[in-house]
CSV table of C-alpha atoms in Angstrom, one decimal:
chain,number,residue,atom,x,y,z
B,1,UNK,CA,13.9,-25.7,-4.8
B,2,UNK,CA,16.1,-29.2,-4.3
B,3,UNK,CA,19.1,-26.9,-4.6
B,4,UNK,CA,17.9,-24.5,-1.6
B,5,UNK,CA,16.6,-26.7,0.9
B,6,UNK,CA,19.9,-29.1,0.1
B,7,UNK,CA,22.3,-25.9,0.8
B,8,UNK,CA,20.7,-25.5,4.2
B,9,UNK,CA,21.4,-29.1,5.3
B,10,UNK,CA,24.5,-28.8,3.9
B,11,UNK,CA,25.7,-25.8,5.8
B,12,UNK,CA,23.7,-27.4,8.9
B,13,UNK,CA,25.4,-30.5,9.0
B,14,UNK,CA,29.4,-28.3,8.1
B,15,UNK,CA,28.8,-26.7,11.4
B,16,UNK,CA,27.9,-29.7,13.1
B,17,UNK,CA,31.0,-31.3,12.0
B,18,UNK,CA,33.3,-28.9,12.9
B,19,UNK,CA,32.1,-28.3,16.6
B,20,UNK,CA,32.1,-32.3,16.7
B,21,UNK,CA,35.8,-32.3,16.2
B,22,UNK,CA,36.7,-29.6,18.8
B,23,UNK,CA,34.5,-32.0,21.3
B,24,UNK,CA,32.7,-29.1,22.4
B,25,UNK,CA,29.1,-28.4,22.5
B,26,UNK,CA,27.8,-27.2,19.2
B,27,UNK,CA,27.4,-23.7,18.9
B,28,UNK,CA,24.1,-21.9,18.3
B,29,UNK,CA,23.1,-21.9,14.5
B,30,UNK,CA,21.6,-18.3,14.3
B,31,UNK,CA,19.9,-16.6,11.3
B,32,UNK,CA,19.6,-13.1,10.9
B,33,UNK,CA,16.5,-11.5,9.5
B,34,UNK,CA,15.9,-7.9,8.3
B,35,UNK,CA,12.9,-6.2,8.2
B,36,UNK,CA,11.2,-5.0,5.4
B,37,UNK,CA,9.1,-2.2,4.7
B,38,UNK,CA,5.6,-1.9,2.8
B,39,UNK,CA,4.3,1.2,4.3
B,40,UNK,CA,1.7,-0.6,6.6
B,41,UNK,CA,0.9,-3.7,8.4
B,42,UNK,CA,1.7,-7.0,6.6
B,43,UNK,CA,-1.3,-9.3,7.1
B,44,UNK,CA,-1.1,-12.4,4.2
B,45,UNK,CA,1.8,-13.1,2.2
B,46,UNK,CA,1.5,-15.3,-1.6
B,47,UNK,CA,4.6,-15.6,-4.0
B,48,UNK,CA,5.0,-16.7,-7.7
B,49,UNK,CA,8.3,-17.0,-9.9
B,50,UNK,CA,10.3,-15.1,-6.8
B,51,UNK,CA,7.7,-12.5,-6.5
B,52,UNK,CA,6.2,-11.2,-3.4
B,53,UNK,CA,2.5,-10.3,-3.1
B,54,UNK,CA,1.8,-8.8,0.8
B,55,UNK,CA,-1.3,-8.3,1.5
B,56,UNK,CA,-1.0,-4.9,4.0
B,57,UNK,CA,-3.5,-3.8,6.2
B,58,UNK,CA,-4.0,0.6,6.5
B,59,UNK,CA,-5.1,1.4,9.7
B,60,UNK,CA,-7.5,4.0,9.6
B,61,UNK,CA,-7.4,4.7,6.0
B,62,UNK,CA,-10.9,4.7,3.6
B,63,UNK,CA,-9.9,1.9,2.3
B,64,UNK,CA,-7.9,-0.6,4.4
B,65,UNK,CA,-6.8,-3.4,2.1
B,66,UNK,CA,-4.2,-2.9,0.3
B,67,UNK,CA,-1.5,-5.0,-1.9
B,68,UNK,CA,2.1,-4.7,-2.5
B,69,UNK,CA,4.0,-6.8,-5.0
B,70,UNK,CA,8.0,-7.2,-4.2
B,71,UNK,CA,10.6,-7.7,-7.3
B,72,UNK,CA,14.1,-8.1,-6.1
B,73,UNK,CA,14.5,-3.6,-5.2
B,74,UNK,CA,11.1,-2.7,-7.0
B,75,UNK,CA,8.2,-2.2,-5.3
B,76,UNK,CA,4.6,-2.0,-6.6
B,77,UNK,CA,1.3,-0.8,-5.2
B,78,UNK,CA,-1.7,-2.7,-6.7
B,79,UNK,CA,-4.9,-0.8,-7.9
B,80,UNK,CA,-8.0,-1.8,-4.7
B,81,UNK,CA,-11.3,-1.3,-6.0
B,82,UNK,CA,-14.0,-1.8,-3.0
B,83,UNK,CA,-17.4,-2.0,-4.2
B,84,UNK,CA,-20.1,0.9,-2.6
B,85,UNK,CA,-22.7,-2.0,-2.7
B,86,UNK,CA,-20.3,-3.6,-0.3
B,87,UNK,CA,-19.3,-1.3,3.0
B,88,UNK,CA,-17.4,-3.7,4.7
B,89,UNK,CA,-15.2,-4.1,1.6
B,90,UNK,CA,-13.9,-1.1,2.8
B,91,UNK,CA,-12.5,-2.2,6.0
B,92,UNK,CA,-12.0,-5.6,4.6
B,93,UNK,CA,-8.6,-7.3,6.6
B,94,UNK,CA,-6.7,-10.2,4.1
B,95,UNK,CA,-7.0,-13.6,5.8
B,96,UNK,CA,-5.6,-15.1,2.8
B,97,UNK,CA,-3.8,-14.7,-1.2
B,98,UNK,CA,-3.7,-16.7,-3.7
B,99,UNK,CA,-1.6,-16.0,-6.4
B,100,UNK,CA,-0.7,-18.6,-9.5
B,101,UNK,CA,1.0,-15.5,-11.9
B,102,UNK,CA,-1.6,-14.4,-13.8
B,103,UNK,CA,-4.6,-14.3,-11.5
B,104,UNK,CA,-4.9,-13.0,-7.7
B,105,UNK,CA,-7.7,-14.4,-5.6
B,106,UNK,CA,-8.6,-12.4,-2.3
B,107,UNK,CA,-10.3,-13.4,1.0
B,108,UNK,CA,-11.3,-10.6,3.3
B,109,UNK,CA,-13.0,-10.0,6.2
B,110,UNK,CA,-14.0,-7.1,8.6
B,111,UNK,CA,-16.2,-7.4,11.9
B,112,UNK,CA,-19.4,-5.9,11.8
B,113,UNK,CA,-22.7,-6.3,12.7
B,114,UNK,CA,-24.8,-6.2,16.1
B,115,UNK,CA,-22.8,-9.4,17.0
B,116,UNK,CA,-19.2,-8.2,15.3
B,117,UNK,CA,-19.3,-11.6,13.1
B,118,UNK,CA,-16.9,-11.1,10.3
B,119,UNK,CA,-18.2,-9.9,7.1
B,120,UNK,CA,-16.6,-11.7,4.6
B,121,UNK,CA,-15.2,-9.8,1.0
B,122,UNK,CA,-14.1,-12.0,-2.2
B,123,UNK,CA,-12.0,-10.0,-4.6
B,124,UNK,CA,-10.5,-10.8,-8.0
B,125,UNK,CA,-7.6,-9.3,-10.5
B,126,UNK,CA,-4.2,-9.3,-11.8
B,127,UNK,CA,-0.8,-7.7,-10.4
B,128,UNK,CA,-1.4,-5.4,-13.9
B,129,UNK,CA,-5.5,-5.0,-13.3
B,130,UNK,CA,-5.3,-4.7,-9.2
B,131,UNK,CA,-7.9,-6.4,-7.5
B,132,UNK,CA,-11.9,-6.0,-7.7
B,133,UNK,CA,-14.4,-6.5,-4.7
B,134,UNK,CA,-17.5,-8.2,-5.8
B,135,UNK,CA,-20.2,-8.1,-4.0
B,136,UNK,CA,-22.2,-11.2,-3.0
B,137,UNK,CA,-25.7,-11.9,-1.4
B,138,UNK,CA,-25.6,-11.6,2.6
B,139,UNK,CA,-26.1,-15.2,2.8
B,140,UNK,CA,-23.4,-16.4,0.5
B,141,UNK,CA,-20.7,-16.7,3.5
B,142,UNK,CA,-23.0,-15.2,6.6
B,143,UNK,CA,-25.9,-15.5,8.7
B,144,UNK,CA,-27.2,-17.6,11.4
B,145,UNK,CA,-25.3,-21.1,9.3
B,146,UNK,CA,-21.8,-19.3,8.9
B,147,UNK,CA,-18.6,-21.3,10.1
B,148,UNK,CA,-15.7,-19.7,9.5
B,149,UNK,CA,-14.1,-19.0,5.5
B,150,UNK,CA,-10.5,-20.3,5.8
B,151,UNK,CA,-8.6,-20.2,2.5
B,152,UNK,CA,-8.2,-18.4,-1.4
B,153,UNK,CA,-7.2,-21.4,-3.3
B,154,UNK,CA,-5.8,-21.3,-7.3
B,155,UNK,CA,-5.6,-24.5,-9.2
B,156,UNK,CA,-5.4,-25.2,-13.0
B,157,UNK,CA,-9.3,-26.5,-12.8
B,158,UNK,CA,-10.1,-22.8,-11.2
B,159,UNK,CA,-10.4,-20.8,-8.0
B,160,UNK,CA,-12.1,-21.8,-4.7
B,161,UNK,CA,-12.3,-20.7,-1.4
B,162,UNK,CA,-12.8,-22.9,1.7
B,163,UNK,CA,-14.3,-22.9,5.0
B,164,UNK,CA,-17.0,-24.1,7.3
B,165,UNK,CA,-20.5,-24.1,7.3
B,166,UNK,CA,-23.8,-25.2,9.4
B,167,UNK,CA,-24.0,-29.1,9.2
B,168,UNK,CA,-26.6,-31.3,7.9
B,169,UNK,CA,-27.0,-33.4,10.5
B,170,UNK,CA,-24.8,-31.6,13.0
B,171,UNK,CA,-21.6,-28.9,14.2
B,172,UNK,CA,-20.1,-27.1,11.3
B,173,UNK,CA,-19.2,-28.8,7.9
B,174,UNK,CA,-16.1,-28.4,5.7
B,175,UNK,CA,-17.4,-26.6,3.0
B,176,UNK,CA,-16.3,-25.3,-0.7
B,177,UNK,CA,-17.6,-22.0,-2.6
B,178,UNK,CA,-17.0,-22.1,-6.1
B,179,UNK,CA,-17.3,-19.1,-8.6
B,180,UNK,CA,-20.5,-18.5,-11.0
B,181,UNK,CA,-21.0,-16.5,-14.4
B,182,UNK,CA,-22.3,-13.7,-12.9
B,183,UNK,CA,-19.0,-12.9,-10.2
B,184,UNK,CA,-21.4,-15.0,-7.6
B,185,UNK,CA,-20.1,-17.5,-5.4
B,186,UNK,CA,-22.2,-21.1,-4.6
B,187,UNK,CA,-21.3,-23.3,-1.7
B,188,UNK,CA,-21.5,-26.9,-2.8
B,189,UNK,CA,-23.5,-29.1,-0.9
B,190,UNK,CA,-21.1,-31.4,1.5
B,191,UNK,CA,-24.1,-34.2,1.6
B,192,UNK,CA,-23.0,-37.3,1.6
B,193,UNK,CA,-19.3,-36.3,1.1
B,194,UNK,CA,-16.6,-36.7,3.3
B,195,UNK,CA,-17.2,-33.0,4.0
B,196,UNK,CA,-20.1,-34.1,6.1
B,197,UNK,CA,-20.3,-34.9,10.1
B,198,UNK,CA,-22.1,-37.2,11.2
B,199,UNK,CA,-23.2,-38.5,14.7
B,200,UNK,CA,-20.1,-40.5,15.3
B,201,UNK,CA,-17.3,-38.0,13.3
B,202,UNK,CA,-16.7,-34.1,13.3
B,203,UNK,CA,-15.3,-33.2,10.4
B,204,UNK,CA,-12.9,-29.6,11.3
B,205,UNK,CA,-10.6,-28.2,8.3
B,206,UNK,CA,-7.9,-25.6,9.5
B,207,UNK,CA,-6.5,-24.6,6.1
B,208,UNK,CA,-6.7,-25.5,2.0
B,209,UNK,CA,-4.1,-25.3,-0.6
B,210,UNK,CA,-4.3,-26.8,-4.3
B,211,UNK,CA,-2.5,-30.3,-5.4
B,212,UNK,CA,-2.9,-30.7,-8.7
B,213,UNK,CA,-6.5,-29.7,-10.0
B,214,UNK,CA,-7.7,-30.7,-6.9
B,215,UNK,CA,-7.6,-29.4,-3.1
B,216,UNK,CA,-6.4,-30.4,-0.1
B,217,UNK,CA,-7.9,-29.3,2.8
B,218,UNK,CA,-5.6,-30.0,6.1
B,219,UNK,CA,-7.9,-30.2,9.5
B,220,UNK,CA,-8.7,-33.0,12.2
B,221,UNK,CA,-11.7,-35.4,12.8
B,222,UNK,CA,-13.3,-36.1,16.6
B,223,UNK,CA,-14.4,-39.3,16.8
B,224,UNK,CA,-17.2,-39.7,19.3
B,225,UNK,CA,-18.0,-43.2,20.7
B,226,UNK,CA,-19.3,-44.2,24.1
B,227,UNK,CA,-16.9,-43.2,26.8
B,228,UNK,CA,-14.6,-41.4,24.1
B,229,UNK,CA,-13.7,-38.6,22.0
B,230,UNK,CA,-10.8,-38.8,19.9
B,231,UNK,CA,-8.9,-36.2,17.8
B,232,UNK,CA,-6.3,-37.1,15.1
B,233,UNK,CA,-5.1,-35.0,12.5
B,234,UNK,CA,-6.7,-35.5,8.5
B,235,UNK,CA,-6.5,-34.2,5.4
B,236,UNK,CA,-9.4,-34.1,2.9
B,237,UNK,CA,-8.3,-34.5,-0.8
B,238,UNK,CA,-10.3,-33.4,-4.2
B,239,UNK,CA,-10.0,-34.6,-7.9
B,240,UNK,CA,-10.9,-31.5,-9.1
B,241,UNK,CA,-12.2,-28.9,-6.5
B,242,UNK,CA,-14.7,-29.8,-5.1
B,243,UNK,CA,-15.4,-32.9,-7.1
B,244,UNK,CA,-14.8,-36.5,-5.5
B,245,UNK,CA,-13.6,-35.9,-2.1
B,246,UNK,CA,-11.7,-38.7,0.0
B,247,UNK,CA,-10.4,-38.4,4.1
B,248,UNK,CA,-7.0,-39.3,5.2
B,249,UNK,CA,-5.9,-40.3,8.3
B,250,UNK,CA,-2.5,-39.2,9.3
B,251,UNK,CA,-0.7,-41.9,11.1
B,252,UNK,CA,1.0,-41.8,14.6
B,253,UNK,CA,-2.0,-39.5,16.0
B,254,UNK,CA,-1.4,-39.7,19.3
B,255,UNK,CA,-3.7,-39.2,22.0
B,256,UNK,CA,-5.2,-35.8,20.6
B,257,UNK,CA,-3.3,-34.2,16.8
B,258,UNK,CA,-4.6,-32.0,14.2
B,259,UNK,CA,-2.8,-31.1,10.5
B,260,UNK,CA,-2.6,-27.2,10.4
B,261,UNK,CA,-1.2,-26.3,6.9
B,262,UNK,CA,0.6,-28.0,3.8
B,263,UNK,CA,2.6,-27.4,0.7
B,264,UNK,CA,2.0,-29.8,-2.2
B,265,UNK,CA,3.6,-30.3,-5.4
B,266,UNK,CA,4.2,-33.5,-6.4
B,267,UNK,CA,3.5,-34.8,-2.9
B,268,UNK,CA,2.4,-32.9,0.2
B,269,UNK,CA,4.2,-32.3,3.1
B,270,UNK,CA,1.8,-31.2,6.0
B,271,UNK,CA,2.5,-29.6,9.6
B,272,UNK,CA,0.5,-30.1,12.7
B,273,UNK,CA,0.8,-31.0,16.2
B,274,UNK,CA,0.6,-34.5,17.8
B,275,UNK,CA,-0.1,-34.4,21.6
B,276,UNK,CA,1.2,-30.5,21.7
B,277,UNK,CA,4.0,-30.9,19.6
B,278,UNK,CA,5.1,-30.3,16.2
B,279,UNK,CA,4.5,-32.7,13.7
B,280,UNK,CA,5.5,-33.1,10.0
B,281,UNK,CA,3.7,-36.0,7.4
B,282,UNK,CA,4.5,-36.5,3.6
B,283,UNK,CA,1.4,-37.6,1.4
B,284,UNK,CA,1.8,-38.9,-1.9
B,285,UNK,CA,-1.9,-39.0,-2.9
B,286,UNK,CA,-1.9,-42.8,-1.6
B,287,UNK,CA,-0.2,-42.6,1.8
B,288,UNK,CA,1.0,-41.0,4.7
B,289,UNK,CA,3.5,-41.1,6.2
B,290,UNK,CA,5.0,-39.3,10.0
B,291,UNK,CA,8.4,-38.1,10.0
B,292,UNK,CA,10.4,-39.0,12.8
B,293,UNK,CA,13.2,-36.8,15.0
B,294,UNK,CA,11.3,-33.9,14.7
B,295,UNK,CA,12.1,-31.5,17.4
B,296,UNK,CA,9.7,-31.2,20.4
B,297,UNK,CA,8.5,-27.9,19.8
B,298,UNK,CA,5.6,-27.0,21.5
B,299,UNK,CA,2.2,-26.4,19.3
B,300,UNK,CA,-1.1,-25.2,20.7
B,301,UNK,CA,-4.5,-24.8,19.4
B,302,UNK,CA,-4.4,-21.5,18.6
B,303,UNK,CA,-0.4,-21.7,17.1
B,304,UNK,CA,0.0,-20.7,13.4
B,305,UNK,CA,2.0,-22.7,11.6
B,306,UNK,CA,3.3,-21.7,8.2
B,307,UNK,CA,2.9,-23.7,5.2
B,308,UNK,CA,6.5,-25.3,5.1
B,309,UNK,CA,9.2,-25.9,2.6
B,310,UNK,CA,10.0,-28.9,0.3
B,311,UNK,CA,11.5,-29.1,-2.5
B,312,UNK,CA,8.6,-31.9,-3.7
B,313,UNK,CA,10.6,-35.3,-4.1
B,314,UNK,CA,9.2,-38.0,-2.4
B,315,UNK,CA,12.2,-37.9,0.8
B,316,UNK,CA,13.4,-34.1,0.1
B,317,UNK,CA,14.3,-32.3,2.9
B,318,UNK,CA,11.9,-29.5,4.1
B,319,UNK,CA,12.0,-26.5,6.2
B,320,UNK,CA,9.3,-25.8,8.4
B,321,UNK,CA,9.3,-21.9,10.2
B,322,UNK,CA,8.0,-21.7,13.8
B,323,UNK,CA,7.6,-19.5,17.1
B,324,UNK,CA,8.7,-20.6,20.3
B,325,UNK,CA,8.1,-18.3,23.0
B,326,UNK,CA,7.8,-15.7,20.5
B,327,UNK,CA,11.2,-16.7,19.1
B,328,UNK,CA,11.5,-17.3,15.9
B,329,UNK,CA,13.2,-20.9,14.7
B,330,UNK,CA,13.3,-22.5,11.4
B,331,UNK,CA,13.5,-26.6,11.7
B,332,UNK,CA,15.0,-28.5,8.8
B,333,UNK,CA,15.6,-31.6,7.4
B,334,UNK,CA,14.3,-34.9,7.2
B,335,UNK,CA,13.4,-38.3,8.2
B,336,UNK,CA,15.1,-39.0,11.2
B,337,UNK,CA,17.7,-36.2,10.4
B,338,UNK,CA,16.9,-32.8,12.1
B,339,UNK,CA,18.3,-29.4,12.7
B,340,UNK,CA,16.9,-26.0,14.6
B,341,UNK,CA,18.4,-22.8,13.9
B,342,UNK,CA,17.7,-19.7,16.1
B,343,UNK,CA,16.8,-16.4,14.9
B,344,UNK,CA,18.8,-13.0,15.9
B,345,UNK,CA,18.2,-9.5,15.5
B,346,UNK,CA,15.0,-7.7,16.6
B,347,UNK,CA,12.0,-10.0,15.4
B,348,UNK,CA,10.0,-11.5,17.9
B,349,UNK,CA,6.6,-13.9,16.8
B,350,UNK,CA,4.1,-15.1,16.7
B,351,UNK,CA,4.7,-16.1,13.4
B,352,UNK,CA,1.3,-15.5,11.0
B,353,UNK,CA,2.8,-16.2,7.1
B,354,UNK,CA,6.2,-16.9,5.2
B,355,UNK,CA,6.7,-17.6,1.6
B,356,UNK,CA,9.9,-18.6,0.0
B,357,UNK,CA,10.9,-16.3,-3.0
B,358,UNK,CA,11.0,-18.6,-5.6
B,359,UNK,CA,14.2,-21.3,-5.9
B,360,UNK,CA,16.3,-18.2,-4.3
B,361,UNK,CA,17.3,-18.4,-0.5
B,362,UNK,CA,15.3,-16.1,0.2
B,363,UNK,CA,12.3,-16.6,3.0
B,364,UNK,CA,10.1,-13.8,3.9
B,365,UNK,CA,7.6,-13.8,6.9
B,366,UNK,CA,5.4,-12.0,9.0
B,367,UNK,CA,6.1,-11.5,12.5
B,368,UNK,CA,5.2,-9.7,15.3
B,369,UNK,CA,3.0,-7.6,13.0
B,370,UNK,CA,6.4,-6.7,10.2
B,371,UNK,CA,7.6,-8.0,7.4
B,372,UNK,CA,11.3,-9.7,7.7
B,373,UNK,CA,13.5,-11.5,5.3
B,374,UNK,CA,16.2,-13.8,5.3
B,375,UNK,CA,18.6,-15.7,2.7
B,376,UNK,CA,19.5,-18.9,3.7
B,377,UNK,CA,23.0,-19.3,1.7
């Protein structure tokens, strides 16, 4: 991935040159994207080894899940196996894939209900097996106590899935479900944990990916004092699942931030806003850190950010994809050194997913409801 996100800059900072010389302004860095088609709606997006894994959406079909795995040309439909015990599995929408190369972890939900609460589906399998609804107890993500589930998480320790959850002492807290023998999922108990709110701090978590055996959940805290309340962006940060939690503050927050999604390897790079715009940390397990120059791109509450791009070194560059307007930019670079490409052609946002295919150039997203790709060379 150094090699990818290098050639952008390069080719960025070639163009820049060159206008620089004429002493005119420089001229619009465009990138073209083409839309690809899966035969239904794109809804989640996960990618191993340069493979593809969309998570599509059949409107109106018996069974509305559905998965498609892209390789290079070749196309494959994936086996879906609702379970009868489990209605809603049958309507089930993807809110999120996980996908390491072997296994495939699922979250789904469909609204149902006399309140139209999301039901929410867990489902299991293999690109080669397809993937298996299994039922759980109502309880086990709804009721009167459910928050909302977030994220499908794979790490070498096992699978989790993340979300919120009635508190203790008060609001929702961050919580983790974990798998059992028996196909059953357990929420762990947040008491005592970082996980937990408490009268003076709201704990919120937006999103979860894995880093290392552990997660890290991205999110913000409220602080609530006499006379304030105070929201800066945090991460939350595992051992091993759900073992040994430990907050982050992200630095530079601003009068009101929050950290909306991550990519971690070696280190994370996380994207949020700070005081409505877009904001980009690094975390190396020990300490954050804000990058400066980022472009003043407006971010809202209800904005979807990507995960971005890095090619994991400690000062890598990194790509971060984003919808202005419902225009479609990609921002790279790094500290203190920044460039904005538009998009052309027919894709408009908001922008809901985008994976990178591997070490190729290739990024593929989800826009506007379609699928669209683009290389980067």
């Amino acid at each position: 991935m150094r090699r990818v996100i290098a050639a952008v800059v390069v080719a960025a900072s070639a163009l820049t040159a060159c206008s620089s010389k004429n002493d005119d302004p420089p001229a619009p860095q465009t990138v073209y994207w083409e839309k690809v088609d899966v035969g239904a709606e794109p809804v989640a997006l996960a990618e191993h080894d340069g493979r593809i894994l969309v998570g599509v959406k059949h409107k109106g079909a018996k069974v509305v899940p559905g998965v498609v795995l892209i390789n290079g040309s070749e196309r494959k439909t994936l086996s879906i196996k609702p379970s009868a015990a489990s209605p809603y599995s049958f309507e089930a929408i993807w809110y999120s894939l996980a996908w390491d190369g072997k296994r495939v972890l699922g979250l789904g939900g469909a609204s149902g209900g006399a309140h139209g609460n999301v039901r929410w589906t867990v489902w299991t399998g293999s690109v080669d097996t397809g993937l298996q609804e299994h039922p759980q107890t109502f309880d086990t993500f709804n009721g009167l106590s459910a928050g909302q589930m977030t994220s499908a998480v794979l790490t070498p320790a096992g699978q989790a899935l993340t979300g919120s959850w009635e508190g203790i002492v008060t609001g929702l807290d961050a919580s983790v479900w974990l798998p059992q023998a028996n196909n059953k999922w357990l929420r762990q108990d947040p008491a005592k944990t970082p996980l937990q709110n408490t009268k003076n701090l709201l704990v919120g978590t937006t999103y979860a990916t894995a880093y290392g055996d552990g997660l890290l959940l991205t999110g913000s805290q409220v602080r609530l004092e006499p006379n304030v309340v105070q929201q800066g962006a945090a991460v939350w940060r595992s051992e091993k699942l759900a073992q040994n939690f430990t907050r982050v503050e992200l630095p530079d927050p601003g009068s009101r931030s929050q950290a909306n999604t991550a990519t971690c390897a070696d280190t994370c790079v996380i994207s949020g806003f700070v005081d409505n715009k877009l904001a980009i940390w690094r975390y190396d397990g020990a300490k954050a850190q804000q990058l400066s120059g980022v472009p003043e791109i407006p971010v809202g509450d209800k904005d979807v950010l990507p995960p971005p791009f890095t090619d994991g070194t400690p000062d890598g560059n990194v790509i971060q994809i984003i919808a202005q307007d419902n225009k479609v930019k990609i921002v790279h670079g790094r500290e203190g050194h920044w460039t904005t490409l538009e998009s052309k052609g027919d894709i408009q946002g908001p922008v809901t997913a985008a994976v990178r295919a591997g070490d190729d150039l290739t990024i593929y997203l989800i826009a506007g409801g379609a699928l669209w790709k683009t290389s980067l060379s």
